[in-house]
Amino acid sequence: MQQEAAQFTPVVSISNLVKRYHEKVAVDHFYLTVGEGEILGLLGPNGSGKTTTLNCLLSLLKYDKGDISVFGKPMTPSAYDIKRDIGVVMQNVAVIDALSVYENIDFFCGLYIRDKAQRKRCVEDAIAFTGLSEYRKYRPKKLSGGLLRRLNIACGIAHRPKLIIFDEPTVAVDPQSRNAILDGIRRLNKEGTTVIYTSHYMEEVEELCSRIVIIDNGHQVAEGTASSLKASLRNRETTTVEVSRITEEDLRSLREISHVYDVMVNGGTLIIRCDGGSHNLVHIMNFLMERGIDFGRISTQLPTLNDVFLEITGKELRD
Amino acid sequence: MFGHIFLYKTKELLRQKWCLGWNFLFPIILATAFYVGFGELIDSPGVLTEVSVAIVQTQDDSTADAFTDLVRSLSFMDVRIVSDDEAQQLLKDGTVSGILYTPSGDAAPGEPSLAVCANGIDQTILSQFLKSYIANEREMELILATADSPDDIRKAADLIGEDMSFGSDEINLRYDDSGAKQLSPYMHYFFSLIAMASLFASWISTSILGESMASHTEIGKRYECAPVPKSLSLTAGILSGLLTQLLCVTCLILYIQYVLKLSFNTPLIYVILLTSVCSVTGIASGVMFGALFGEHPSMNVAVPLLFSMICSFLSGLMVGNMQQIIQVYIPWLNRVNPAALLTDGLDSLCSYGLSSVYWLDMLALLILAAAAIAVSSLILRRKNYASL
Ligand SMILES: Nc1ncnc2c1ncn2[C@@H]1O[C@H](COP(=O)(O)OP(=O)(O)OP(=O)(O)O)[C@@H](O)[C@H]1O
Ligand SMILES: [Mg+2]
């Protein structure tokens, strides 16, 4: 896995990171390499250590073990030349209530860029980019949840960083705003920005990220592109059939069909899982008609990242 | 960078409702309430009544005589020399506020003592007198033993005077007939109020500190992700807090002098100077509270609020002679309570003009501020956190 990633010019390289909170091991020998121009999706159940990893990466947290370097240089709390090129959009909205939209962006941008004219341009761009032009005079309290998230993003990216870290930027955001945010991230990436993106929305990650790392209990459990991850699943196709009546004998014969590896009846629904093949649906329908089994609606599904995620991290609830 | 943070922080503070409300409006409203509450009393100059006291000479010797002379020499004492029985009767009648027993014997020296049967300002003055006499006993006895001129007695009286000047105006006014200006005793309440307003600075800095630290707030994370040294962003923030605070207390002082027309009897610049130093102490304590407890959001308001309220209460915000009571029982508390230091300095300034008391109080405030900053920088030195 690591060799594969090393082909990129690493923008971020985390190796053997261990972070404990007292007894609790939050990050457990975690490795991550992010190449230039990538959009890396960092996925994991609640409490798997994503935010902790990112905070270590930003040198906000002390860690017990491991090496972190960014842009090829070791990351430390006072590595200001590195920090200058990093943009952060935290999981929770962090804006100043007493300042207007414009002032918020200008203030945070000013922590990175001294030159006034340049800063003005950056702030204007960030406002246009997040579609906040109409709201520049608004105080954050008057913004809706989606606009607030966009402001949060604008504050984090106005200084045009080379690496942007998004920690769940689309929580509690409606689909329209979410699309706007995702489009924005894609545009930034086209301009050459490297992105690390965490989210619990699998579709979002699937469509946005060029590579995905799944973390669970603080260590990496899978890595690859969305399609390579899906390809690693045994399940390639799930067929669901509404049936009125089916015998044990029928079920046994169904399992004999090539590529079918799992058959299950749930109420009036028959669920058939296949691990490959190309004409599974035809074979299944032929079988049902031969046996004279009445059936209603049929649908087939290809595996999603969600399936990959659930298969890899298990189905039990997390903290 | 410094200017950028400073300007934005100031803008932010001036727009914050709680800051405007508590640090600016609340003290002004309270000052108005005091003014209305005290009514005409404020304008009457210090009431120069005397404390009547009976002296019982336990022994007839030179020490007892000298002590009696000393008490007599104090302008605020109305003295009767009587026998013990008579004295008890007078005390019961309420004709005298207390009985002073002279120190006993040249041969076996003993302390003078006091008997009172009520609580009140007169009794406090008597006990304060006795305390300072006993505190300076050795010197006092030396002077008195050799006393043969009224001048010596005067010297001894001055010695007591120095001690008692730490108390309230009431004592000063009654005691000192040599140059104290006519300052309304009610001004002490306004001094305590100014002290409270100055210490309210502490929550400005607690909140500024919270906003700059990743361990405290989300906004703090933004600061600490930015290429700006923490010391710089904190200093800029704290100085902007100080500026805001100075604006607030200066307005309060001007309001008291020019709107309520209560005179400080002294050039305002010195009042503002000492108050500013007290605000520095307030800001510094706030930074320390933020550093110590700031990770718990509820503490961010509770600790500075309690601190300002307790300190100003102990300096006499609600009970005018609180500071003297403390001076009698726990004198060191008045030396470490910034509010008491400020009111003491202002009392002295407005009654006697600039004096060493004023400058010493200012020095003590600065030392407190430096101590708070030292503690905070020890805590804030760490660059990253074990937990967020
Ligand atoms: N300050 C802390 N003190 C103690 N334990 C903590 C602290 N912060 C996080 N943890 C624990 O560390 C583990 C990792 O937490 P982290 O916040 O990194 O998870 P996450 O992957 O970001 O989760 P989520 O998806 O819910 O944001 C969790 O078990 C959490 O309970
Ligand atoms: Mg998280």
Coordinates of N, CA and C in Angstrom, one line a residue, chain A residues 35-226:
Chain A
G35 N -0.4 12.6 -2.0 CA 0.4 13.2 -3.1 C -0.1 14.5 -3.5
E36 N 0.7 15.2 -4.3 CA 0.3 16.5 -4.7 C -0.9 16.4 -5.7
G37 N -1.9 17.3 -5.6 CA -3.0 17.3 -6.5 C -4.0 16.2 -6.2
E38 N -3.9 15.5 -5.1 CA -4.9 14.5 -4.8 C -6.0 15.1 -4.0
I39 N -7.2 14.4 -4.1 CA -8.2 14.7 -3.1 C -8.3 13.4 -2.3
L40 N -7.8 13.4 -1.1 CA -7.8 12.1 -0.4 C -9.0 12.1 0.6
G41 N -9.7 11.0 0.5 CA -10.9 10.9 1.4 C -10.4 10.1 2.6
L42 N -10.7 10.6 3.8 CA -10.3 9.9 5.0 C -11.6 9.5 5.6
L43 N -11.9 8.2 5.6 CA -13.2 7.7 6.1 C -13.0 6.9 7.3
G44 N -14.0 6.8 8.1 CA -13.9 6.0 9.3 C -15.2 6.2 10.2
P45 N -15.6 5.2 10.9 CA -16.7 5.4 11.8 C -16.5 6.5 12.9
N46 N -17.5 6.9 13.6 CA -17.4 7.9 14.6 C -16.3 7.4 15.6
G47 N -15.5 8.3 16.0 CA -14.5 7.9 17.0 C -13.3 7.1 16.5
S48 N -13.2 7.0 15.2 CA -12.1 6.1 14.7 C -10.8 6.8 14.7
G49 N -10.8 8.1 14.9 CA -9.5 8.8 15.1 C -9.2 9.8 13.9
K50 N -10.2 10.2 13.1 CA -9.9 11.1 12.0 C -9.5 12.4 12.5
T51 N -10.3 13.0 13.3 CA -10.1 14.4 13.8 C -8.7 14.4 14.5
T52 N -8.5 13.4 15.4 CA -7.3 13.3 16.1 C -6.1 13.3 15.2
T53 N -6.2 12.5 14.1 CA -5.1 12.4 13.2 C -4.8 13.8 12.6
L54 N -5.9 14.4 12.2 CA -5.7 15.7 11.5 C -5.2 16.8 12.5
N55 N -5.6 16.7 13.8 CA -5.0 17.6 14.7 C -3.5 17.4 15.0
C56 N -3.2 16.1 14.9 CA -1.7 15.8 15.1 C -1.0 16.3 13.8
L57 N -1.6 16.1 12.7 CA -1.0 16.6 11.4 C -0.8 18.1 11.5
L58 N -1.7 18.8 12.1 CA -1.6 20.3 12.2 C -0.7 20.7 13.4
S59 N -0.2 19.7 14.1 CA 0.7 20.0 15.3 C -0.1 20.8 16.4
L60 N -1.4 20.6 16.4 CA -2.2 21.1 17.5 C -2.1 20.2 18.7
L61 N -2.0 18.9 18.4 CA -1.9 17.9 19.4 C -0.5 17.3 19.5
K62 N -0.1 17.0 20.8 CA 1.1 16.2 21.0 C 0.8 14.8 20.6
Y63 N 1.7 14.1 20.1 CA 1.5 12.6 19.9 C 2.6 11.8 20.5
D64 N 2.3 10.5 20.7 CA 3.2 9.7 21.5 C 4.3 9.2 20.6
K65 N 4.0 9.0 19.4 CA 5.0 8.4 18.5 C 4.7 8.7 17.1
G66 N 5.7 8.6 16.2 CA 5.4 8.8 14.8 C 6.1 10.0 14.2
D67 N 6.1 10.1 12.9 CA 6.7 11.2 12.2 C 5.7 11.8 11.3
I68 N 5.7 13.1 11.3 CA 4.8 13.8 10.3 C 5.6 14.8 9.6
S69 N 5.5 14.8 8.3 CA 6.1 15.9 7.5 C 5.1 16.4 6.5
V70 N 5.2 17.6 6.2 CA 4.3 18.3 5.3 C 5.2 19.1 4.3
F71 N 4.9 19.0 3.0 CA 5.7 19.6 2.0 C 7.2 19.2 2.1
G72 N 7.4 17.9 2.6 CA 8.8 17.4 2.7 C 9.5 17.9 3.9
K73 N 8.9 18.7 4.8 CA 9.6 19.2 6.0 C 8.8 18.7 7.2
P74 N 9.6 18.5 8.3 CA 8.9 18.0 9.5 C 8.0 19.1 10.1
M75 N 6.8 18.6 10.4 CA 5.8 19.6 10.9 C 5.9 19.8 12.4
T76 N 6.0 21.0 12.8 CA 6.1 21.4 14.3 C 5.2 22.5 14.6
P77 N 4.9 22.8 15.8 CA 4.0 23.9 16.1 C 4.5 25.3 15.6
S78 N 5.8 25.4 15.5 CA 6.3 26.7 15.0 C 6.8 26.7 13.6
A79 N 6.4 25.7 12.8 CA 6.8 25.6 11.4 C 5.9 26.5 10.6
Y80 N 6.1 27.8 10.8 CA 5.2 28.8 10.2 C 5.2 28.8 8.7
D81 N 6.4 28.5 8.1 CA 6.5 28.4 6.6 C 5.6 27.3 6.1
I82 N 5.4 26.3 6.8 CA 4.5 25.2 6.4 C 3.1 25.6 6.6
K83 N 2.8 26.2 7.8 CA 1.4 26.5 8.2 C 0.9 27.6 7.2
R84 N 1.7 28.4 6.7 CA 1.3 29.4 5.7 C 0.6 28.8 4.5
D85 N 1.0 27.6 4.2 CA 0.4 27.0 3.0 C -0.7 25.9 3.3
I86 N -1.1 25.9 4.5 CA -2.2 25.0 4.9 C -3.4 25.7 5.2
G87 N -4.5 25.2 4.7 CA -5.8 25.8 5.0 C -6.6 24.7 5.8
V88 N -7.4 25.2 6.8 CA -8.1 24.2 7.6 C -9.5 24.6 7.7
V89 N -10.4 23.6 7.4 CA -11.8 23.8 7.7 C -12.2 22.8 8.7
M90 N -12.4 23.2 9.9 CA -12.6 22.3 11.0 C -14.0 21.7 11.0
Q91 N -14.2 20.7 11.8 CA -15.5 20.0 11.9 C -16.5 20.9 12.4
N92 N -16.2 21.8 13.4 CA -17.1 22.7 14.0 C -16.9 24.1 13.4
V93 N -18.0 24.9 13.2 CA -17.9 26.2 12.7 C -17.1 27.1 13.6
A94 N -16.1 27.8 13.1 CA -15.3 28.7 13.9 C -15.2 30.0 13.3
V95 N -16.2 30.9 13.6 CA -16.2 32.2 13.1 C -16.5 33.2 14.2
I96 N -16.1 34.5 14.0 CA -16.3 35.4 15.1 C -17.7 36.1 14.9
D97 N -18.5 36.0 15.9 CA -19.9 36.5 15.8 C -20.0 38.0 15.7
A98 N -19.0 38.7 16.3 CA -19.1 40.2 16.3 C -18.7 40.8 14.9
L99 N -18.1 39.9 14.1 CA -17.6 40.5 12.8 C -18.5 40.0 11.7
S100 N -18.6 40.9 10.6 CA -19.4 40.5 9.5 C -18.7 39.4 8.6
V101 N -19.4 38.9 7.7 CA -18.9 37.9 6.8 C -17.6 38.4 6.2
Y102 N -17.6 39.6 5.6 CA -16.4 40.1 5.0 C -15.2 40.2 6.0
E103 N -15.6 40.8 7.2 CA -14.5 41.0 8.2 C -13.9 39.7 8.7
N104 N -14.8 38.7 8.9 CA -14.3 37.4 9.3 C -13.3 36.9 8.3
I105 N -13.6 36.9 7.0 CA -12.7 36.3 6.1 C -11.4 37.1 6.0
D106 N -11.6 38.5 6.1 CA -10.4 39.3 6.0 C -9.5 39.1 7.2
F107 N -10.2 39.0 8.4 CA -9.4 38.8 9.6 C -8.5 37.5 9.5
F108 N -9.2 36.4 9.2 CA -8.4 35.1 9.2 C -7.4 35.1 8.1
C109 N -7.8 35.7 6.9 CA -6.9 35.8 5.8 C -5.7 36.6 6.2
G110 N -5.9 37.7 7.0 CA -4.8 38.5 7.4 C -3.8 37.9 8.3
L111 N -4.2 36.8 8.9 CA -3.2 36.0 9.7 C -2.1 35.4 8.8
Y112 N -2.5 35.3 7.5 CA -1.6 34.6 6.6 C -0.9 35.6 5.6
I113 N -1.7 36.6 5.2 CA -1.2 37.5 4.2 C -1.1 38.9 4.7
R114 N 0.1 39.5 4.6 CA 0.3 40.8 5.2 C -0.2 41.9 4.2
D115 N 0.2 41.6 2.9 CA 0.0 42.7 1.9 C -1.5 43.0 1.8
K116 N -1.9 44.2 1.9 CA -3.3 44.6 2.0 C -4.0 44.3 0.6
A117 N -3.3 44.8 -0.4 CA -4.0 44.7 -1.8 C -4.2 43.2 -2.1
Q118 N -3.1 42.4 -1.8 CA -3.2 41.0 -2.2 C -4.3 40.3 -1.3
R119 N -4.4 40.8 -0.1 CA -5.4 40.2 0.8 C -6.8 40.5 0.3
K120 N -7.0 41.7 -0.1 CA -8.3 42.2 -0.6 C -8.7 41.3 -1.7
R121 N -7.8 41.0 -2.6 CA -8.1 40.1 -3.8 C -8.5 38.7 -3.3
C122 N -7.7 38.2 -2.4 CA -8.0 36.9 -1.9 C -9.4 36.8 -1.2
V123 N -9.7 37.9 -0.4 CA -11.0 37.8 0.3 C -12.1 37.9 -0.7
E124 N -12.0 38.8 -1.7 CA -13.0 38.9 -2.7 C -13.2 37.6 -3.4
D125 N -12.1 36.9 -3.8 CA -12.2 35.6 -4.5 C -12.9 34.6 -3.6
A126 N -12.5 34.6 -2.3 CA -13.1 33.6 -1.4 C -14.6 33.8 -1.3
I127 N -15.0 35.1 -1.3 CA -16.4 35.4 -1.2 C -17.2 35.0 -2.4
A128 N -16.6 35.3 -3.6 CA -17.2 34.8 -4.8 C -17.2 33.3 -4.9
F129 N -16.2 32.7 -4.5 CA -16.0 31.3 -4.6 C -17.1 30.5 -3.7
T130 N -17.4 31.1 -2.6 CA -18.4 30.4 -1.7 C -19.8 31.0 -1.9
G131 N -19.9 31.9 -2.9 CA -21.2 32.5 -3.2 C -21.8 33.3 -2.0
L132 N -20.9 34.0 -1.3 CA -21.4 34.8 -0.2 C -21.5 36.3 -0.5
S133 N -21.4 36.7 -1.8 CA -21.4 38.1 -2.2 C -22.6 38.9 -1.6
E134 N -23.7 38.3 -1.6 CA -24.9 39.0 -1.1 C -24.9 39.2 0.4
Y135 N -24.1 38.4 1.0 CA -24.1 38.4 2.5 C -22.9 39.0 3.2
R136 N -22.1 39.7 2.4 CA -20.8 40.2 2.9 C -21.0 41.0 4.2
K137 N -22.1 41.7 4.3 CA -22.3 42.6 5.5 C -23.0 41.9 6.6
Y138 N -23.4 40.7 6.4 CA -24.2 39.9 7.5 C -23.3 39.5 8.6
R139 N -23.9 39.5 9.8 CA -23.2 38.8 10.9 C -23.5 37.3 10.9
P140 N -22.5 36.5 11.3 CA -22.7 35.1 11.2 C -24.1 34.6 11.8
K141 N -24.5 35.3 12.9 CA -25.8 34.8 13.6 C -27.0 34.9 12.6
K142 N -26.9 35.7 11.6 CA -28.0 35.9 10.7 C -27.9 34.9 9.5
L143 N -26.9 34.2 9.4 CA -26.7 33.2 8.3 C -27.4 31.9 8.6
S144 N -27.9 31.3 7.6 CA -28.5 29.9 7.8 C -27.3 28.9 7.9
G145 N -27.7 27.7 8.3 CA -26.6 26.7 8.6 C -25.7 26.5 7.4
G146 N -26.3 26.5 6.2 CA -25.5 26.2 5.0 C -24.6 27.4 4.7
L147 N -25.1 28.6 4.8 CA -24.3 29.8 4.6 C -23.1 29.8 5.6
L148 N -23.5 29.5 6.8 CA -22.5 29.5 7.9 C -21.3 28.5 7.5
R149 N -21.7 27.4 7.1 CA -20.7 26.4 6.7 C -19.8 26.9 5.6
R150 N -20.5 27.7 4.6 CA -19.7 28.2 3.5 C -18.8 29.3 4.0
L151 N -19.2 30.1 5.0 CA -18.4 31.1 5.6 C -17.2 30.4 6.3
N152 N -17.5 29.4 7.0 CA -16.4 28.6 7.6 C -15.4 28.1 6.6
I153 N -15.8 27.7 5.5 CA -14.9 27.3 4.5 C -14.1 28.5 3.9
A154 N -14.8 29.6 3.6 CA -14.2 30.7 3.1 C -13.0 31.2 4.0
C155 N -13.3 31.2 5.3 CA -12.3 31.6 6.3 C -11.1 30.7 6.2
G156 N -11.3 29.5 5.9 CA -10.2 28.5 5.9 C -9.4 28.5 4.7
I157 N -9.9 29.0 3.5 CA -9.2 28.8 2.3 C -8.9 30.1 1.6
A158 N -9.3 31.3 2.2 CA -9.1 32.6 1.5 C -7.6 32.8 1.2
H159 N -6.7 32.3 2.0 CA -5.3 32.7 1.7 C -4.6 31.8 0.7
R160 N -5.4 31.0 -0.1 CA -5.0 30.2 -1.2 C -3.9 29.2 -0.8
P161 N -4.2 28.3 0.1 CA -3.2 27.4 0.6 C -3.0 26.3 -0.5
K162 N -1.8 25.6 -0.3 CA -1.5 24.5 -1.3 C -2.2 23.2 -0.8
L163 N -2.4 23.2 0.5 CA -3.0 22.0 1.1 C -4.2 22.4 1.9
I164 N -5.4 21.8 1.7 CA -6.5 22.2 2.5 C -7.1 20.9 3.2
I165 N -7.3 21.1 4.4 CA -7.9 20.0 5.2 C -9.3 20.3 5.5
F166 N -10.2 19.4 5.1 CA -11.6 19.6 5.4 C -12.0 18.5 6.4
D167 N -12.5 18.9 7.5 CA -13.0 17.9 8.4 C -14.5 18.0 8.4
E168 N -15.2 17.1 7.7 CA -16.6 17.0 7.6 C -17.2 18.4 7.4
P169 N -16.9 19.0 6.2 CA -17.4 20.4 5.9 C -18.9 20.4 5.6
T170 N -19.5 19.3 5.3 CA -20.9 19.3 4.8 C -21.9 18.8 5.8
V171 N -21.5 18.7 7.1 CA -22.5 18.2 8.1 C -23.7 19.3 8.1
A172 N -24.9 18.8 8.2 CA -26.0 19.6 8.3 C -26.2 20.7 7.2
V173 N -25.9 20.3 6.0 CA -26.0 21.2 4.9 C -26.9 20.6 3.9
D174 N -27.8 21.4 3.3 CA -28.8 20.8 2.4 C -28.1 20.4 1.1
P175 N -28.8 19.6 0.2 CA -28.1 19.1 -1.0 C -27.6 20.1 -1.9
Q176 N -28.3 21.3 -2.0 CA -27.9 22.3 -2.9 C -26.5 22.9 -2.4
S177 N -26.5 23.3 -1.1 CA -25.3 23.8 -0.6 C -24.1 22.8 -0.7
R178 N -24.5 21.6 -0.4 CA -23.5 20.5 -0.5 C -22.9 20.4 -1.9
N179 N -23.7 20.5 -2.9 CA -23.2 20.4 -4.2 C -22.3 21.6 -4.5
A180 N -22.7 22.8 -4.0 CA -21.9 24.0 -4.2 C -20.5 23.8 -3.6
I181 N -20.6 23.2 -2.4 CA -19.3 23.1 -1.6 C -18.4 22.1 -2.4
L182 N -19.0 20.9 -2.8 CA -18.2 19.9 -3.5 C -17.6 20.5 -4.8
D183 N -18.5 21.2 -5.5 CA -18.0 21.8 -6.8 C -16.8 22.7 -6.5
G184 N -16.9 23.5 -5.4 CA -15.9 24.4 -5.0 C -14.6 23.6 -4.8
I185 N -14.7 22.6 -4.0 CA -13.5 21.8 -3.7 C -12.9 21.2 -5.0
R186 N -13.7 20.8 -5.9 CA -13.2 20.3 -7.2 C -12.4 21.4 -7.9
R187 N -13.0 22.6 -7.9 CA -12.4 23.7 -8.6 C -11.0 24.0 -8.0
L188 N -11.0 24.0 -6.7 CA -9.7 24.3 -6.0 C -8.7 23.3 -6.4
N189 N -9.2 22.0 -6.4 CA -8.3 20.9 -6.8 C -7.7 21.1 -8.2
K190 N -8.6 21.5 -9.1 CA -8.2 21.7 -10.5 C -7.1 22.7 -10.6
E191 N -7.2 23.7 -9.6 CA -6.1 24.8 -9.6 C -4.8 24.3 -9.0
G192 N -4.8 23.0 -8.5 CA -3.6 22.5 -8.0 C -3.6 22.3 -6.5
T193 N -4.7 22.5 -5.8 CA -4.7 22.4 -4.4 C -4.8 20.9 -4.0
T194 N -4.0 20.5 -3.1 CA -4.2 19.1 -2.5 C -5.2 19.2 -1.4
V195 N -6.0 18.1 -1.3 CA -7.1 18.2 -0.4 C -7.2 16.9 0.4
I196 N -7.4 17.1 1.7 CA -7.7 15.9 2.6 C -9.1 16.2 3.1
Y197 N -9.9 15.2 2.9 CA -11.4 15.4 3.1 C -11.9 14.2 3.9
T198 N -12.5 14.6 5.1 CA -13.2 13.5 5.8 C -14.7 13.8 5.8
S199 N -15.5 12.7 5.8 CA -16.9 12.9 5.7 C -17.5 11.5 6.1
H200 N -18.8 11.6 6.5 CA -19.5 10.3 6.7 C -20.5 10.0 5.5
Y201 N -20.5 11.0 4.5 CA -21.3 10.8 3.4 C -20.6 10.0 2.3
M202 N -20.9 8.8 2.1 CA -20.1 7.9 1.2 C -20.2 8.4 -0.2
E203 N -21.4 8.8 -0.6 CA -21.6 9.1 -2.0 C -20.7 10.3 -2.4
E204 N -20.7 11.2 -1.4 CA -19.9 12.4 -1.5 C -18.4 12.1 -1.8
V205 N -17.9 11.2 -1.0 CA -16.5 10.8 -1.0 C -16.3 10.0 -2.3
E206 N -17.2 9.2 -2.7 CA -17.1 8.4 -3.9 C -16.9 9.2 -5.1
E207 N -17.7 10.3 -5.1 CA -17.7 11.1 -6.3 C -16.6 12.1 -6.3
L208 N -16.1 12.5 -5.1 CA -15.1 13.6 -5.0 C -13.7 13.1 -5.0
C209 N -13.4 12.0 -4.3 CA -12.1 11.7 -3.9 C -11.3 10.9 -4.9
S210 N -10.1 11.2 -5.1 CA -9.3 10.4 -6.1 C -8.7 9.2 -5.4
R211 N -8.6 9.2 -4.1 CA -8.2 8.1 -3.3 C -8.8 8.1 -1.9
I212 N -9.0 6.9 -1.4 CA -9.7 6.8 -0.1 C -8.9 6.0 0.8
V213 N -8.9 6.5 2.1 CA -8.2 5.7 3.1 C -9.3 5.5 4.2
I214 N -9.4 4.2 4.6 CA -10.4 4.0 5.7 C -9.7 3.7 6.9
I215 N -10.1 4.4 8.0 CA -9.4 4.2 9.3 C -10.4 3.7 10.3
D216 N -10.0 2.7 11.1 CA -10.9 2.2 12.1 C -10.0 1.9 13.3
N217 N -10.6 2.3 14.5 CA -9.8 2.1 15.7 C -8.4 2.7 15.6
G218 N -8.3 3.7 14.9 CA -7.0 4.4 14.8 C -6.0 3.8 13.9
H219 N -6.3 2.7 13.2 CA -5.4 2.4 12.1 C -6.0 2.2 10.8
Q220 N -5.2 2.2 9.7 CA -5.7 2.1 8.4 C -6.2 0.7 8.1
V221 N -7.4 0.6 7.6 CA -7.9 -0.8 7.4 C -8.1 -1.0 5.9
A222 N -8.1 0.1 5.1 CA -8.2 -0.1 3.6 C -7.7 1.1 2.9
E223 N -7.3 1.0 1.7 CA -6.8 2.1 1.0 C -7.0 1.9 -0.5
G224 N -7.3 2.8 -1.3 CA -7.4 2.7 -2.7 C -8.4 3.6 -3.3
T225 N -8.6 3.5 -4.7 CA -9.7 4.3 -5.3 C -11.0 3.7 -4.9
A226 N -12.1 4.5 -5.2 CA -13.4 4.0 -4.9 C -13.6 2.6 -5.6

